[in-house]
GROMACS .gro file of C-alpha atoms in nm:
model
  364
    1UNK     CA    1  -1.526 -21.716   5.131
    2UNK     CA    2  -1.213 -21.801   5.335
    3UNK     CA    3  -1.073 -22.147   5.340
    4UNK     CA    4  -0.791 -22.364   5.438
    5UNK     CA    5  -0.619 -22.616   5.294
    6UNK     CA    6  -0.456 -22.832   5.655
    7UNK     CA    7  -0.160 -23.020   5.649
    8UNK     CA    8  -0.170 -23.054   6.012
    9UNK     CA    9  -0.476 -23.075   6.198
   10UNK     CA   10  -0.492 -23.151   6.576
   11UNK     CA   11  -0.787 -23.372   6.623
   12UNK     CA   12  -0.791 -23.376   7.000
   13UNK     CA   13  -0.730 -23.018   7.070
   14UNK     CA   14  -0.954 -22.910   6.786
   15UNK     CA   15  -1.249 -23.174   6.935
   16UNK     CA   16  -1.162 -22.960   7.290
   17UNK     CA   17  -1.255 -22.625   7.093
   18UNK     CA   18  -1.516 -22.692   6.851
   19UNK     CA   19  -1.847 -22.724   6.957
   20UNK     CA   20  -2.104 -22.942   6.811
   21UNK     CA   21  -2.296 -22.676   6.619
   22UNK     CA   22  -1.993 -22.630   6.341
   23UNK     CA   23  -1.842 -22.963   6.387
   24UNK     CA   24  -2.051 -23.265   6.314
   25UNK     CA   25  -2.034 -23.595   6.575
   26UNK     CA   26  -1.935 -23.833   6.328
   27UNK     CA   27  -1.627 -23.645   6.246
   28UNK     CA   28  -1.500 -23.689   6.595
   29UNK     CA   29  -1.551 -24.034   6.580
   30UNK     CA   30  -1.305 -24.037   6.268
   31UNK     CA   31  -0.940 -24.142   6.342
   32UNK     CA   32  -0.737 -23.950   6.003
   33UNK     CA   33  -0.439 -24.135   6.087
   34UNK     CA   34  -0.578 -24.487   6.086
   35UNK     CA   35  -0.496 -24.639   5.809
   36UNK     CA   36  -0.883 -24.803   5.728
   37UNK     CA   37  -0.981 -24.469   5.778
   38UNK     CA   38  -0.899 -24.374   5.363
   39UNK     CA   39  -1.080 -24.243   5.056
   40UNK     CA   40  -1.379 -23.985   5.046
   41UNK     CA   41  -1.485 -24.044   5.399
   42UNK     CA   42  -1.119 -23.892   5.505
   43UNK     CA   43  -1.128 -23.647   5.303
   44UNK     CA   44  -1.470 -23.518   5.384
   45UNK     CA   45  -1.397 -23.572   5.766
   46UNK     CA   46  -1.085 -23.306   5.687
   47UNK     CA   47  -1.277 -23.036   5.508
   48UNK     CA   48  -1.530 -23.072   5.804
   49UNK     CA   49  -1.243 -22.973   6.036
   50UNK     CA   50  -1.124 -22.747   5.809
   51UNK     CA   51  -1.465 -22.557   5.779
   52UNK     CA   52  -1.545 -22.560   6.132
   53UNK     CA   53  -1.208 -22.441   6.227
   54UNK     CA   54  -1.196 -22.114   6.025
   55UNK     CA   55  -1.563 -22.101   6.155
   56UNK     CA   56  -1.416 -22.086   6.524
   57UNK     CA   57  -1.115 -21.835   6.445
   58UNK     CA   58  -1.354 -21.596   6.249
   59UNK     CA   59  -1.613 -21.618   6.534
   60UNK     CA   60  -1.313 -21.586   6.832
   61UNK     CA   61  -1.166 -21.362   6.614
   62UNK     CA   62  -0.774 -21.453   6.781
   63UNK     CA   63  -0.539 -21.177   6.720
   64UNK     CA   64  -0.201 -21.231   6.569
   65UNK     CA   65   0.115 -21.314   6.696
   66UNK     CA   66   0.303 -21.007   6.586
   67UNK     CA   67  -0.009 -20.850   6.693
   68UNK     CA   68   0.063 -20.978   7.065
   69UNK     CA   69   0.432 -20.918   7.043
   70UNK     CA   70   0.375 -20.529   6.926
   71UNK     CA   71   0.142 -20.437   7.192
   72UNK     CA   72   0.321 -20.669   7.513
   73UNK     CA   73   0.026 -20.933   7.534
   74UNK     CA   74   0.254 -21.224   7.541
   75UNK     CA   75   0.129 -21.471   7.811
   76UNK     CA   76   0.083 -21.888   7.811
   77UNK     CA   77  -0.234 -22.014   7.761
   78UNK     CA   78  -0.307 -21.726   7.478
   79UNK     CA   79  -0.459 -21.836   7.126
   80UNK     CA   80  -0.309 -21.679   6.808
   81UNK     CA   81  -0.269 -21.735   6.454
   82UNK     CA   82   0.051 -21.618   6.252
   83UNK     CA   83   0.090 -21.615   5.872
   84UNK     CA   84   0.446 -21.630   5.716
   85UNK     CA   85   0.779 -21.845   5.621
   86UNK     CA   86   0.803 -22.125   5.836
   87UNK     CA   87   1.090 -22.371   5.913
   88UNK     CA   88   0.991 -22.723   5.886
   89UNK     CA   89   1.252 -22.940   6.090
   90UNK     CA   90   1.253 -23.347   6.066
   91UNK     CA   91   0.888 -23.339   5.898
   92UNK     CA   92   0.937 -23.611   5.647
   93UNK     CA   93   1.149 -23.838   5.839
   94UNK     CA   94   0.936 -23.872   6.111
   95UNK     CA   95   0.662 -23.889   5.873
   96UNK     CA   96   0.821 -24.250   5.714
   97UNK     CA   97   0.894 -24.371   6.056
   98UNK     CA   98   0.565 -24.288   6.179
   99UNK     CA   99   0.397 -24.468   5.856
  100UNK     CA  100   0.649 -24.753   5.891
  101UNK     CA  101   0.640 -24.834   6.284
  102UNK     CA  102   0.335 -24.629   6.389
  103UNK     CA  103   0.534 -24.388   6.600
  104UNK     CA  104   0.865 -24.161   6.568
  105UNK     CA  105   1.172 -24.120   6.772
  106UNK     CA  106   1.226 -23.809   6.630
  107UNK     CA  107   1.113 -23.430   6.734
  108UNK     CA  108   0.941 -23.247   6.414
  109UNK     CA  109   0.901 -22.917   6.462
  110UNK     CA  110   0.808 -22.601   6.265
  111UNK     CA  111   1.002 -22.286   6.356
  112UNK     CA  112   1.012 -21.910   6.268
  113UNK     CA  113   1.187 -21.615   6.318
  114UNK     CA  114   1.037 -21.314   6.473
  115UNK     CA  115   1.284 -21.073   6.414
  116UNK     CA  116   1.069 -20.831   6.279
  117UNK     CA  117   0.864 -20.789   6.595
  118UNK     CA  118   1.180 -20.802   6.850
  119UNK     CA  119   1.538 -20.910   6.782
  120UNK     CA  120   1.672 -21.240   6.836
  121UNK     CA  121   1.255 -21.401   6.907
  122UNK     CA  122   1.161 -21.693   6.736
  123UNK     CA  123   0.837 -21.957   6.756
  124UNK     CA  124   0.863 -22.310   6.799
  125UNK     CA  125   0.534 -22.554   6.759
  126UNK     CA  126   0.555 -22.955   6.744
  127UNK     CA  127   0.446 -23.100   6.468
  128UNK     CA  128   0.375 -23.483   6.534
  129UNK     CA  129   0.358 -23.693   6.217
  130UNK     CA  130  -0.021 -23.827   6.395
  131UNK     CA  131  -0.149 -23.508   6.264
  132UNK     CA  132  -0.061 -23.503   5.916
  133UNK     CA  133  -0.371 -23.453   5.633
  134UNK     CA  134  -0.244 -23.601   5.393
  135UNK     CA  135   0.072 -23.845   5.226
  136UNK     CA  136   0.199 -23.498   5.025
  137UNK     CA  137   0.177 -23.296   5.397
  138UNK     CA  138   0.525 -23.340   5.478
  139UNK     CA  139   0.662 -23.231   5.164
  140UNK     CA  140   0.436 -22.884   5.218
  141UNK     CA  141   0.571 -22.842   5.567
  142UNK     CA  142   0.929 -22.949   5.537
  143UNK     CA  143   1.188 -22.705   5.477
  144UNK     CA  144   1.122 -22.301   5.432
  145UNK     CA  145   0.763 -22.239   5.299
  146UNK     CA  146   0.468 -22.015   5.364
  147UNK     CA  147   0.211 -22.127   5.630
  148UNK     CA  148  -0.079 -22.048   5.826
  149UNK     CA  149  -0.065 -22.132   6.174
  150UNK     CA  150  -0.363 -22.141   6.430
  151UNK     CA  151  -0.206 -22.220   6.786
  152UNK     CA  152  -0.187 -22.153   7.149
  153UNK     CA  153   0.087 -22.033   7.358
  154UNK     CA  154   0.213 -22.260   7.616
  155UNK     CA  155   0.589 -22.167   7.721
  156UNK     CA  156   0.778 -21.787   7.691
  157UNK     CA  157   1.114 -21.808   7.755
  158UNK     CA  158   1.391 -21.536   7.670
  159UNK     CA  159   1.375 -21.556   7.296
  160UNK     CA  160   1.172 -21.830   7.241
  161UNK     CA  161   0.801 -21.846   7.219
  162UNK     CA  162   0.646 -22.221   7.253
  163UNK     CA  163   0.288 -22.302   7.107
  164UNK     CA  164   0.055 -22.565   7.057
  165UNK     CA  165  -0.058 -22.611   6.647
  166UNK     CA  166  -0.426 -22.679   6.646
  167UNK     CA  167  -0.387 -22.608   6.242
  168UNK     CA  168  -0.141 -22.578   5.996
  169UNK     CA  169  -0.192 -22.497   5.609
  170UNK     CA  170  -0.248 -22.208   5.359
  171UNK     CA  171  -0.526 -21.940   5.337
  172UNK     CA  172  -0.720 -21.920   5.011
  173UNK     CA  173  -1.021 -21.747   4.891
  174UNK     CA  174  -1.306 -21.984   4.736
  175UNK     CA  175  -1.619 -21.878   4.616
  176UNK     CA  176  -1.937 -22.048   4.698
  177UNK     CA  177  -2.296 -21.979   4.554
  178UNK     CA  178  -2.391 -21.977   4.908
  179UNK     CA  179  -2.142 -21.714   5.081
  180UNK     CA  180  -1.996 -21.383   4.999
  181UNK     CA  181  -1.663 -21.319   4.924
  182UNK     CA  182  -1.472 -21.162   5.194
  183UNK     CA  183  -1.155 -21.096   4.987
  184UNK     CA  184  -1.309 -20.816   4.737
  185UNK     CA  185  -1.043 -20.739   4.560
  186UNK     CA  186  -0.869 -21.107   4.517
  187UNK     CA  187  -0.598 -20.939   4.750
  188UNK     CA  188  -0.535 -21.282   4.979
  189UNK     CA  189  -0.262 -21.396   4.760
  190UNK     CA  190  -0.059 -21.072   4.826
  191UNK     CA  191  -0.106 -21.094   5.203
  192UNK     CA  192  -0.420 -20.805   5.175
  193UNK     CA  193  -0.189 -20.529   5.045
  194UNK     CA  194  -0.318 -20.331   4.722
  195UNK     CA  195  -0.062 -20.124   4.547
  196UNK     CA  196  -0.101 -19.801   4.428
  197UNK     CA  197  -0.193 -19.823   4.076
  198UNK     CA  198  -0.481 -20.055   4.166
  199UNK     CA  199  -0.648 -19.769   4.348
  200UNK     CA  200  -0.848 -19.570   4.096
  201UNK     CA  201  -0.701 -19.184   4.296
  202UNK     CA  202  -0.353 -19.273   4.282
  203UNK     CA  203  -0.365 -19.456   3.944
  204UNK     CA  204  -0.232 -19.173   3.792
  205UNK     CA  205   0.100 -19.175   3.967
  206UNK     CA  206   0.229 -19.490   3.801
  207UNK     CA  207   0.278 -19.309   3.480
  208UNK     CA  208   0.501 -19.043   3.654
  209UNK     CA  209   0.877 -19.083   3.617
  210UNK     CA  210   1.084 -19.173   3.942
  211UNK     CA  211   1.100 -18.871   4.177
  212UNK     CA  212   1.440 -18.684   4.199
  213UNK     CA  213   1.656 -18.634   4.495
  214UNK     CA  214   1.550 -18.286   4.527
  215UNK     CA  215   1.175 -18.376   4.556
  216UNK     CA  216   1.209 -18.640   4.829
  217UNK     CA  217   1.429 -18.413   5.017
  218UNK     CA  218   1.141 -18.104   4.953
  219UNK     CA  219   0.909 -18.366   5.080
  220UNK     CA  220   1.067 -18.483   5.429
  221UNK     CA  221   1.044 -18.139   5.494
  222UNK     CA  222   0.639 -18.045   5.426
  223UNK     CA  223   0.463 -18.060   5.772
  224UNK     CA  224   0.227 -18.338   5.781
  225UNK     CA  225  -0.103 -18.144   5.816
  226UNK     CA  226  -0.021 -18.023   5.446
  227UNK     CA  227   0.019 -18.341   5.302
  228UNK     CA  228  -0.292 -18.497   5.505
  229UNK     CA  229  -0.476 -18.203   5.338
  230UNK     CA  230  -0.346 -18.233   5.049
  231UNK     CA  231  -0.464 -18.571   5.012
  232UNK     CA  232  -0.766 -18.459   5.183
  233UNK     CA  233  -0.837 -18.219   4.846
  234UNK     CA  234  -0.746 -18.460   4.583
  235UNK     CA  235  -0.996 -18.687   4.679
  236UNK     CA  236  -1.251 -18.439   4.747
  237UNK     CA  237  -1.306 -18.520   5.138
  238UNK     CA  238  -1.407 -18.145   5.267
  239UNK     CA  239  -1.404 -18.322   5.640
  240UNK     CA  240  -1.064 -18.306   5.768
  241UNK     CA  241  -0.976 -18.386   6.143
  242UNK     CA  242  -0.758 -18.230   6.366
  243UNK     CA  243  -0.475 -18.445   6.517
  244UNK     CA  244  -0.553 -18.579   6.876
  245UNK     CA  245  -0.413 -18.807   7.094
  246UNK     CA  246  -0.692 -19.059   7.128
  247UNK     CA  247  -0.741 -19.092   6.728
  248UNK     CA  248  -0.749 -19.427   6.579
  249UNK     CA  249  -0.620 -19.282   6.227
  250UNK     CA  250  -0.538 -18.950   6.073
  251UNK     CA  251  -0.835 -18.933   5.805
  252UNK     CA  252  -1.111 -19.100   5.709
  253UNK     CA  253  -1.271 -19.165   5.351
  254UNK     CA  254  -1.546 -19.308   5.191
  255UNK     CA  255  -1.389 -19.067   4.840
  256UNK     CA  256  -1.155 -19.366   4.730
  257UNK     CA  257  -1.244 -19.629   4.508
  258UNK     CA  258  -1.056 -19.960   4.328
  259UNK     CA  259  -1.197 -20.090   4.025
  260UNK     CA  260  -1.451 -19.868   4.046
  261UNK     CA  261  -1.574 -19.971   4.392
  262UNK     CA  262  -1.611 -19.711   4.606
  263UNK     CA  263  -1.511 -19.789   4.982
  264UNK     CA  264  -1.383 -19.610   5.274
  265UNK     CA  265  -1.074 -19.595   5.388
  266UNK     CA  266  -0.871 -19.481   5.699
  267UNK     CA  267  -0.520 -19.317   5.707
  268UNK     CA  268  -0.259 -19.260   5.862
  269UNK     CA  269   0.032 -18.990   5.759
  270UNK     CA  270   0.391 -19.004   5.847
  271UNK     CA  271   0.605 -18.700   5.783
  272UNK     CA  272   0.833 -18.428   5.898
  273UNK     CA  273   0.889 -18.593   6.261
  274UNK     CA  274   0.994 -18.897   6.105
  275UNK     CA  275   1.256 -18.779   5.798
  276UNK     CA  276   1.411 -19.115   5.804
  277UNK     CA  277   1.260 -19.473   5.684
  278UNK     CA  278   0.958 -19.588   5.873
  279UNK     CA  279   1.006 -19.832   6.155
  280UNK     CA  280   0.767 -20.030   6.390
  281UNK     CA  281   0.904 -19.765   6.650
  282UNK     CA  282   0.755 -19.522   6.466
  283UNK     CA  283   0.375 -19.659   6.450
  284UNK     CA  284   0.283 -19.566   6.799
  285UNK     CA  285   0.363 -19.728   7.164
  286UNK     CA  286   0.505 -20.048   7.006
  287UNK     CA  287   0.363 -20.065   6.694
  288UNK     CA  288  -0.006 -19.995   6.839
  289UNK     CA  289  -0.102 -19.794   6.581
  290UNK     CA  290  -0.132 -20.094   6.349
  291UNK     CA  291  -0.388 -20.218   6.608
  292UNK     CA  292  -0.573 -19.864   6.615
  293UNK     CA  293  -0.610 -19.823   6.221
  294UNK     CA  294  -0.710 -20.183   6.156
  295UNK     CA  295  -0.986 -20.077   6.499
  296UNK     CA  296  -1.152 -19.832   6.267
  297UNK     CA  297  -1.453 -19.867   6.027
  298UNK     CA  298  -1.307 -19.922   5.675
  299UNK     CA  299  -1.287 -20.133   5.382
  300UNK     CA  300  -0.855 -20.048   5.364
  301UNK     CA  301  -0.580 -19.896   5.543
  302UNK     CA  302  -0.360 -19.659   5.413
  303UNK     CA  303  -0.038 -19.571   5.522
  304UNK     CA  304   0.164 -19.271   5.398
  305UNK     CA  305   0.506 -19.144   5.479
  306UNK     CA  306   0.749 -18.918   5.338
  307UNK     CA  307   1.071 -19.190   5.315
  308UNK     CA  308   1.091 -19.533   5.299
  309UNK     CA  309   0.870 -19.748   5.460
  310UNK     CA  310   1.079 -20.058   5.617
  311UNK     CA  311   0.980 -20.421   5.558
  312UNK     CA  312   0.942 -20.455   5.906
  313UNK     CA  313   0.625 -20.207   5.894
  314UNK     CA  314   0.453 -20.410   5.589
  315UNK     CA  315   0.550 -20.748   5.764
  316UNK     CA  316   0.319 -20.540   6.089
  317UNK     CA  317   0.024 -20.466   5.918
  318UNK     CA  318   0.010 -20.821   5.706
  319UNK     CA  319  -0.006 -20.948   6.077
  320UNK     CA  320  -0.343 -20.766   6.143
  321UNK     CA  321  -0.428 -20.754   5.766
  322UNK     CA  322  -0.443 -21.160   5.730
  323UNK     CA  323  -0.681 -21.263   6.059
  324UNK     CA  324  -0.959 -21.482   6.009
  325UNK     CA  325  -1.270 -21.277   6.075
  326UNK     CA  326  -1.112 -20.957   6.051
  327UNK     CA  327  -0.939 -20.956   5.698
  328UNK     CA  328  -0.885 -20.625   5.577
  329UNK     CA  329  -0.633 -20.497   5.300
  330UNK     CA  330  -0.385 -20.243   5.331
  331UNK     CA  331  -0.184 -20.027   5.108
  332UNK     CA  332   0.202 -19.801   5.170
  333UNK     CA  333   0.268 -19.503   5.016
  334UNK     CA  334   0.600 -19.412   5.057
  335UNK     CA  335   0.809 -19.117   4.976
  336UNK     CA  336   0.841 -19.214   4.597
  337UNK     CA  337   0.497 -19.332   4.561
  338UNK     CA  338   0.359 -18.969   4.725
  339UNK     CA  339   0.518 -18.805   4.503
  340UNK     CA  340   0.400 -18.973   4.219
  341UNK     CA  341   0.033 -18.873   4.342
  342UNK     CA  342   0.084 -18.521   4.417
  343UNK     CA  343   0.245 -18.455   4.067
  344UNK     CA  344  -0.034 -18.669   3.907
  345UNK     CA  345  -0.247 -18.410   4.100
  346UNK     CA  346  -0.051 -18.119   4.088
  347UNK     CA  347  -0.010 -18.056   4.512
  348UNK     CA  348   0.200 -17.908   4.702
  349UNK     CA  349   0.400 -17.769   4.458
  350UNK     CA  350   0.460 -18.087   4.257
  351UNK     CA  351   0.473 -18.066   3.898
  352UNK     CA  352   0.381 -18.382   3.626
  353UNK     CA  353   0.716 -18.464   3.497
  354UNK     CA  354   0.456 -18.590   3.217
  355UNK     CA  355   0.313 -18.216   3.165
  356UNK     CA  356   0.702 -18.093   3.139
  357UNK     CA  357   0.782 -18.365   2.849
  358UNK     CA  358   0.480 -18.250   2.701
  359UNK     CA  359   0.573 -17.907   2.703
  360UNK     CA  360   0.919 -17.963   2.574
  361UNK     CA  361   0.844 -18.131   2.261
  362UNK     CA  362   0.601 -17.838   2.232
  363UNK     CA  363   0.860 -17.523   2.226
  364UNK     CA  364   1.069 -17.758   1.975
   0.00000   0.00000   0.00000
């Protein structure tokens, strides 16, 4: 099942959210900063915060910040959760003064950019010292690492966004006798995306040499109702929509299968009317399409385009891919990658470079 592991937990807002069915009374009776407060009871106190706090973002199910930026939802008062590098900003220092004096004169903050989602936006959340899990927190938070962040918006100014923390830590995946896994594929680690080669269709393609010049150029210029049927054929799907305006993707699966697990799984094709590398511009009204595939009834997303795909684009759907309650993995197939499975398959004209070598050393 999902977990956290908090290095900042916000007692009082948290005791403001949680109600009394996943968070016990005793816990809120708990002080983690006070100093006779130590040992087991702490640190059972903490995973009971912990627990109950994924158990209120899976059950709210809050959507992402990039998710609100990408489709204009921005407003104070708004509860997200964001998953990324952060910038940790007078964290220890205040932590020592706070441990020393019982308070700080200083402002620690955690900070990150948002350039992905719009130019020049960043987020800025306090992070008082009062919070703090543990005597190793500060080190986890200080300086550029990877966090998860459960907050609430209260300030939007022009290219800042201000927030609340209710939690700070990392998502992991731990098993328990008593819960499923909701990770199938182990895939948290890697932010939800599979590659390729881990999907038992497309396997194939990682033994296929690099694609030329000529064949990505050939490709940027099939219509994408070829390659969506093309795809369509090699995994044996014989129902094949017809592009409308109101669809959440551009095909839907249950002919795909990793490790032998058979799943469904919902794409969407970019090609001809985007010959250049994929953008968030390019995934509907804003980015919306993210929203709309991630909407649909699957076990993985699947996005295919005939260039590169931008970082910007994976950075969009780890932003829906990551949310407690909703975790789903994704996978890109870009121009390289496409090609790789249509000469694995022999489509559209694509020809194994390994069925060539073969034939070479066979004339000789």
């Amino acid at each position: 099942m999902l977990n956290i592991s908090a290095f900042l937990l916000s007692q009082k807002r948290l005791n403001e959210v949680l109600s009394s069915a996943v968070l016990p009374a005793a816990a809120r009776l708990f002080t983690i900063t006070d100093a006779k407060n130590a040992g087991l009871h702490r640190t059972a106190v903490i995973s009971a915060y912990e627990t109950a706090a994924l158990a209120w973002l899976s059950e709210r199910k809050f959507p992402s910040l990039g998710q609100l930026i990408t489709e204009s939802r921005l407003a104070p008062g708004l509860f997200f959760i964001h998953d990324g590098p952060f910038f940790g900003r007078e964290i220890k220092d205040s932590a020592v003064q706070f441990q020393e004096k019982g308070y700080t004169s200083r402002k620690p903050v955690l900070w990150t950019k948002l350039e992905t989602f719009r130019e020049g936006l960043k987020l800025t959340v306090q992070a008082h010292p009062e919070n703090y899990t543990t005597k190793s927190a500060p080190g986890e938070m200080a300086g550029k690492n990877h966090l998860f962040l459960a907050g609430r918006i209260t300030e939007l100014e022009e290219g800042e966004i201000r927030a609340q923390a209710y939690i700070v830590g990392r998502l992991h995946e731990e098993l328990r006798p008593e819960a499923p896994s909701i990770d199938r594929f182990n895939r948290l680690p890697w932010k939800m995306e599979v590659f390729p080669v881990q999907i038992d269709q497309f396997a194939a393609g990682a033994m296929e040499t690099t694609p030329t010049t000529r064949e990505l150029a050939l490709l940027k210029r099939i219509p994408e109702d070829r390659v969506k049927n093309a795809f369509a054929e090699l995994l044996g799907e014989p129902f094949v929509p017809r592009d409308w305006g109101g669809e959440r993707s551009d095909l839907v699966t249950s002919n795909l299968s990793i490790e032998g697990e058979r799943i469904v799984a919902a794409f969407a094709f970019k090609g001809k009317s985007v010959p250049r590398p994929l953008t968030i511009a390019d995934m509907g009204l804003n980015g919306d399409q993210g929203g709309r595939l991630f909407a649909e009834i699957s076990d993985l997303v699947v996005v295919q385009h005939c260039a590169q795909i931008t970082p910007a684009v994976r950075d969009l759907l780890r932003a829906y891919a990551v949310r407690p309650g909703q975790i789903k993995p994704f996978c890109l197939l870009d121009g390289a990658e496409t090609i790789r499975v249509l000469r694995a398959h022999g489509k559209l004209g694509f020809t194994s470079r390994r069925t060539i070598d073969r034939g070479k050393q066979s004339s000789t």
